[in-house]
CSV table of C-alpha atoms in Angstrom, one decimal:
chain,number,residue,atom,x,y,z
A,1,UNK,CA,46.9,36.4,-77.2
A,2,UNK,CA,49.4,39.2,-77.0
A,3,UNK,CA,52.7,39.2,-75.2
A,4,UNK,CA,51.3,41.0,-72.1
A,5,UNK,CA,48.7,38.2,-71.7
A,6,UNK,CA,51.1,35.4,-72.2
A,7,UNK,CA,52.5,34.0,-69.0
A,8,UNK,CA,55.8,32.1,-69.0
A,9,UNK,CA,55.3,28.5,-67.9
A,10,UNK,CA,57.8,27.8,-65.2
A,11,UNK,CA,58.7,24.2,-64.5
A,12,UNK,CA,60.0,23.9,-60.9
A,13,UNK,CA,60.8,20.2,-61.1
A,14,UNK,CA,64.5,19.3,-60.4
A,15,UNK,CA,66.5,18.9,-63.6
A,16,UNK,CA,68.2,15.6,-64.6
A,17,UNK,CA,70.3,14.4,-67.5
A,18,UNK,CA,71.1,10.8,-68.4
A,19,UNK,CA,74.4,9.1,-69.2
A,20,UNK,CA,74.5,6.2,-71.7
A,21,UNK,CA,77.9,4.9,-72.7
A,22,UNK,CA,78.1,3.0,-76.0
A,23,UNK,CA,81.3,1.2,-74.7
A,24,UNK,CA,79.2,-0.1,-71.8
A,25,UNK,CA,75.7,-0.5,-73.2
A,26,UNK,CA,76.8,-1.7,-76.7
A,27,UNK,CA,73.8,-2.8,-78.8
A,28,UNK,CA,71.4,-2.0,-75.9
A,29,UNK,CA,72.3,1.7,-75.9
A,30,UNK,CA,69.1,2.8,-77.4
A,31,UNK,CA,67.0,0.7,-75.0
A,32,UNK,CA,69.1,2.0,-72.0
A,33,UNK,CA,68.6,5.6,-73.1
A,34,UNK,CA,64.8,5.1,-73.2
A,35,UNK,CA,64.8,3.4,-69.8
A,36,UNK,CA,67.0,6.2,-68.3
A,37,UNK,CA,64.5,8.8,-69.6
A,38,UNK,CA,61.5,6.9,-68.4
A,39,UNK,CA,63.0,6.4,-65.0
A,40,UNK,CA,63.9,10.0,-64.6
A,41,UNK,CA,60.4,11.1,-65.5
A,42,UNK,CA,58.8,8.5,-63.2
A,43,UNK,CA,60.9,10.0,-60.4
A,44,UNK,CA,59.5,13.5,-61.2
A,45,UNK,CA,62.6,15.0,-62.8
A,46,UNK,CA,62.5,17.4,-65.7
A,47,UNK,CA,64.6,15.3,-68.1
A,48,UNK,CA,66.8,17.5,-70.2
A,49,UNK,CA,69.1,15.4,-72.3
A,50,UNK,CA,70.9,12.1,-72.7
A,51,UNK,CA,74.6,12.5,-72.7
A,52,UNK,CA,76.4,10.0,-75.0
A,53,UNK,CA,80.1,10.8,-74.7
A,54,UNK,CA,82.1,10.3,-77.9
A,55,UNK,CA,84.2,7.2,-78.0
A,56,UNK,CA,87.4,9.3,-78.3
A,57,UNK,CA,86.8,10.8,-74.8
A,58,UNK,CA,89.1,9.2,-72.3
A,59,UNK,CA,86.9,10.1,-69.3
A,60,UNK,CA,83.2,9.7,-70.2
A,61,UNK,CA,82.0,10.1,-66.6
A,62,UNK,CA,84.0,13.4,-66.2
A,63,UNK,CA,82.6,14.5,-69.6
A,64,UNK,CA,79.0,14.0,-68.3
A,65,UNK,CA,79.8,15.6,-64.9
A,66,UNK,CA,81.1,18.8,-66.6
A,67,UNK,CA,77.8,19.0,-68.5
A,68,UNK,CA,75.9,18.3,-65.3
A,69,UNK,CA,77.7,21.1,-63.5
A,70,UNK,CA,77.2,23.6,-66.4
A,71,UNK,CA,73.4,22.8,-66.6
A,72,UNK,CA,73.1,22.6,-62.8
A,73,UNK,CA,71.1,19.4,-62.7
A,74,UNK,CA,69.9,17.8,-59.5
A,75,UNK,CA,70.6,14.3,-60.8
A,76,UNK,CA,72.4,12.2,-63.3
A,77,UNK,CA,70.4,9.1,-64.3
A,78,UNK,CA,72.2,5.9,-65.5
A,79,UNK,CA,71.2,2.4,-66.3
A,80,UNK,CA,73.4,0.8,-63.7
A,81,UNK,CA,76.6,1.5,-61.7
A,82,UNK,CA,78.8,0.0,-64.5
A,83,UNK,CA,78.0,3.3,-66.4
A,84,UNK,CA,79.9,5.3,-63.8
A,85,UNK,CA,82.7,2.7,-63.4
A,86,UNK,CA,81.1,1.4,-60.1
A,87,UNK,CA,82.0,4.8,-58.5
A,88,UNK,CA,78.8,6.6,-57.4
A,89,UNK,CA,80.8,8.8,-55.0
A,90,UNK,CA,82.4,10.7,-57.9
A,91,UNK,CA,79.0,11.7,-59.3
A,92,UNK,CA,77.7,12.5,-55.9
A,93,UNK,CA,80.3,15.2,-55.6
A,94,UNK,CA,78.2,17.1,-58.2
A,95,UNK,CA,74.6,15.9,-57.9
A,96,UNK,CA,72.4,12.9,-57.0
A,97,UNK,CA,72.9,9.7,-58.9
A,98,UNK,CA,69.8,7.6,-59.9
A,99,UNK,CA,70.2,4.1,-61.2
A,100,UNK,CA,67.5,2.2,-63.2
A,101,UNK,CA,68.8,-1.3,-62.3
A,102,UNK,CA,68.6,-1.6,-59.4
A,103,UNK,CA,66.3,1.4,-58.8
A,104,UNK,CA,68.4,3.3,-56.2
A,105,UNK,CA,69.2,6.9,-55.3
A,106,UNK,CA,72.7,7.9,-54.4
A,107,UNK,CA,72.4,11.2,-52.7
A,108,UNK,CA,74.7,14.1,-53.3
A,109,UNK,CA,77.5,14.5,-50.8
A,110,UNK,CA,76.8,17.1,-48.2
A,111,UNK,CA,78.8,20.2,-48.6
A,112,UNK,CA,79.7,22.8,-46.0
A,113,UNK,CA,81.1,26.4,-46.4
A,114,UNK,CA,84.2,26.7,-48.6
A,115,UNK,CA,83.4,23.4,-50.4
A,116,UNK,CA,84.5,21.1,-47.6
A,117,UNK,CA,82.7,17.8,-47.4
A,118,UNK,CA,83.2,17.0,-43.8
A,119,UNK,CA,81.9,18.9,-40.8
A,120,UNK,CA,84.5,21.0,-39.1
A,121,UNK,CA,86.6,19.0,-36.7
A,122,UNK,CA,86.2,21.7,-34.0
A,123,UNK,CA,82.6,20.5,-33.6
A,124,UNK,CA,83.9,17.4,-31.8
A,125,UNK,CA,84.1,18.1,-28.1
A,126,UNK,CA,87.6,18.6,-26.9
A,127,UNK,CA,87.0,17.3,-23.4
A,128,UNK,CA,84.3,14.9,-22.2
A,129,UNK,CA,84.2,13.7,-18.7
A,130,UNK,CA,82.8,10.2,-18.4
A,131,UNK,CA,83.8,7.9,-15.6
A,132,UNK,CA,85.1,4.5,-16.8
A,133,UNK,CA,83.2,3.0,-13.9
A,134,UNK,CA,80.0,4.4,-15.3
A,135,UNK,CA,80.3,2.7,-18.7
A,136,UNK,CA,83.7,1.4,-20.0
A,137,UNK,CA,82.6,1.4,-23.7
A,138,UNK,CA,81.3,5.0,-23.5
A,139,UNK,CA,84.5,6.1,-21.8
A,140,UNK,CA,86.7,4.5,-24.5
A,141,UNK,CA,84.5,6.0,-27.3
A,142,UNK,CA,84.9,9.5,-25.7
A,143,UNK,CA,88.6,9.0,-25.3
A,144,UNK,CA,88.9,8.2,-29.0
A,145,UNK,CA,86.8,11.3,-29.9
A,146,UNK,CA,89.0,13.4,-27.6
A,147,UNK,CA,92.1,12.0,-29.4
A,148,UNK,CA,90.6,12.8,-32.8
A,149,UNK,CA,89.9,16.4,-31.7
A,150,UNK,CA,93.4,16.7,-30.4
A,151,UNK,CA,94.8,15.4,-33.7
A,152,UNK,CA,93.1,18.3,-35.5
A,153,UNK,CA,95.1,20.8,-33.3
A,154,UNK,CA,98.4,21.5,-35.1
A,155,UNK,CA,100.0,22.2,-31.7
A,156,UNK,CA,99.5,18.7,-30.5
A,157,UNK,CA,102.0,16.0,-31.2
A,158,UNK,CA,100.0,13.0,-32.4
A,159,UNK,CA,102.6,10.5,-31.0
A,160,UNK,CA,101.7,11.3,-27.4
A,161,UNK,CA,97.9,10.8,-27.6
A,162,UNK,CA,96.7,7.7,-25.9
A,163,UNK,CA,93.1,6.4,-25.7
A,164,UNK,CA,93.8,4.1,-22.8
A,165,UNK,CA,96.0,4.5,-19.7
A,166,UNK,CA,99.4,3.0,-20.0
A,167,UNK,CA,99.7,-0.4,-18.3
A,168,UNK,CA,101.9,-0.5,-15.3
A,169,UNK,CA,104.7,-3.1,-15.4
């Protein structure tokens, strides 16, 4: 086969790396690495590498996340949440987190334009007309939403916002 006839094989599966920490896994590190790889492959990921941070690294999770960002993986696979210091949210800022024990997926945090992680506050309606006689719980909920929307406005003094009418004495 010459080069013109050769076709590049493209693997469109999402990429994943594993994280195994020797300080956490101890003597089970080799077994954990194998379980992490098998779990990733079972889930359909293209498994690239098992990250084993050096013991001298002060932030092993950050070490792994820098690699995950550079390689642009879809997921980091770990044996359990102890590996990420029981903080899946940190990993989910970068990618999905998959755990072997228990088998769970922690989805990547949704991002919006300019790297914000929450929807813009302006999407909350600024005024909602609901009669308290119609449904008191709905009226209170909408009053709270209106107050939150008003708090987002820098021209509103937060000290004057009320969610309930002042009681008369």
